[in-house]
Amino acid sequence: MVEMLRKMFEQNPEKSSIIIKDRCSDCGCEVLIEIISVSGGFGLQGGTLNRSANGGYSAKCPPFYPAGF
C-alpha cells in the first residue's frame, strides 16, 4: 500500500495532499480520504484504505468509537 501511495505523489508532484472520493466497501456510504505525505510515511484522514484482491485498494469509513471512549 505504501508503494501505491508513493506512486500517487510521484505522479502529482505539485500536490501536497491527494483526496480520494470513493464508496465504503462495508456500508456503501461516500468516503472522502485526504492523504498527506509526512516524514516517515503518509497520513490519512476521513477513512482508511485497504489493499484489495485485484491489486488496487478499497476504501472504508472512519472507525467510530462509542461515547466516552
Short mmCIF file of C-alpha atoms in Angstrom, two decimals:
data_model
loop_
_atom_site.label_atom_id
_atom_site.label_comp_id
_atom_site.label_asym_id
_atom_site.label_seq_id
_atom_site.Cartn_x
_atom_site.Cartn_y
_atom_site.Cartn_z
CA MET A 1 0.00 0.00 0.00
CA VAL A 2 2.81 2.42 0.84
CA GLU A 3 4.30 1.92 -2.62
CA MET A 4 0.95 2.73 -4.25
CA LEU A 5 0.65 5.94 -2.19
CA ARG A 6 4.22 6.89 -3.08
CA LYS A 7 3.42 6.47 -6.80
CA MET A 8 0.33 8.71 -6.44
CA PHE A 9 2.52 11.53 -5.13
CA GLU A 10 5.24 10.90 -7.74
CA GLN A 11 2.60 11.26 -10.48
CA ASN A 12 1.32 14.50 -8.88
CA PRO A 13 4.48 16.27 -7.59
CA GLU A 14 2.72 19.64 -7.38
CA LYS A 15 0.21 18.37 -4.79
CA SER A 16 0.83 18.40 -1.04
CA SER A 17 -2.27 16.28 -0.46
CA ILE A 18 -4.42 13.94 -2.53
CA ILE A 19 -8.13 13.42 -1.94
CA ILE A 20 -9.77 10.13 -2.87
CA LYS A 21 -13.54 10.05 -3.27
CA ASP A 22 -14.89 6.51 -3.14
CA ARG A 23 -17.59 4.32 -1.58
CA CYS A 24 -17.08 2.40 1.65
CA SER A 25 -16.56 -1.28 0.92
CA ASP A 26 -18.61 -2.17 4.02
CA CYS A 27 -21.65 0.13 4.03
CA GLY A 28 -21.58 1.83 0.61
CA CYS A 29 -21.51 5.39 2.01
CA GLU A 30 -19.44 8.02 0.22
CA VAL A 31 -15.95 8.38 1.73
CA LEU A 32 -13.53 11.28 1.22
CA ILE A 33 -10.00 10.36 2.27
CA GLU A 34 -7.27 13.01 2.34
CA ILE A 35 -3.74 11.63 2.03
CA ILE A 36 -0.78 13.74 3.12
CA SER A 37 2.87 12.88 2.65
CA VAL A 38 4.64 13.21 6.02
CA SER A 39 8.14 12.39 7.17
CA GLY A 40 8.32 8.66 7.57
CA GLY A 41 5.17 7.80 5.61
CA PHE A 42 1.67 9.03 4.90
CA GLY A 43 -1.21 10.41 6.92
CA LEU A 44 -4.82 9.58 6.09
CA GLN A 45 -7.84 11.48 7.32
CA GLY A 46 -11.50 10.65 6.73
CA GLY A 47 -11.25 6.90 6.33
CA THR A 48 -8.92 4.00 5.64
CA LEU A 49 -7.52 2.35 2.54
CA ASN A 50 -7.00 -1.39 2.36
CA ARG A 51 -5.32 -3.43 -0.34
CA SER A 52 -7.87 -5.28 -2.44
CA ALA A 53 -7.52 -8.67 -4.09
CA ASN A 54 -7.22 -7.12 -7.57
CA GLY A 55 -4.10 -5.14 -6.59
CA GLY A 56 -5.89 -1.84 -6.06
CA TYR A 57 -7.45 -0.51 -2.90
CA SER A 58 -10.78 -0.41 -1.14
CA ALA A 59 -11.94 2.50 0.98
CA LYS A 60 -13.69 2.24 4.34
CA CYS A 61 -15.48 4.74 6.54
CA PRO A 62 -13.51 6.03 9.51
CA PRO A 63 -13.93 3.97 12.67
CA PHE A 64 -16.39 5.39 15.14
CA TYR A 65 -15.90 4.96 18.87
CA PRO A 66 -18.65 4.74 21.47
CA ALA A 67 -19.33 7.89 23.50
CA GLY A 68 -16.85 8.34 26.33
CA PHE A 69 -14.09 6.31 24.70
#
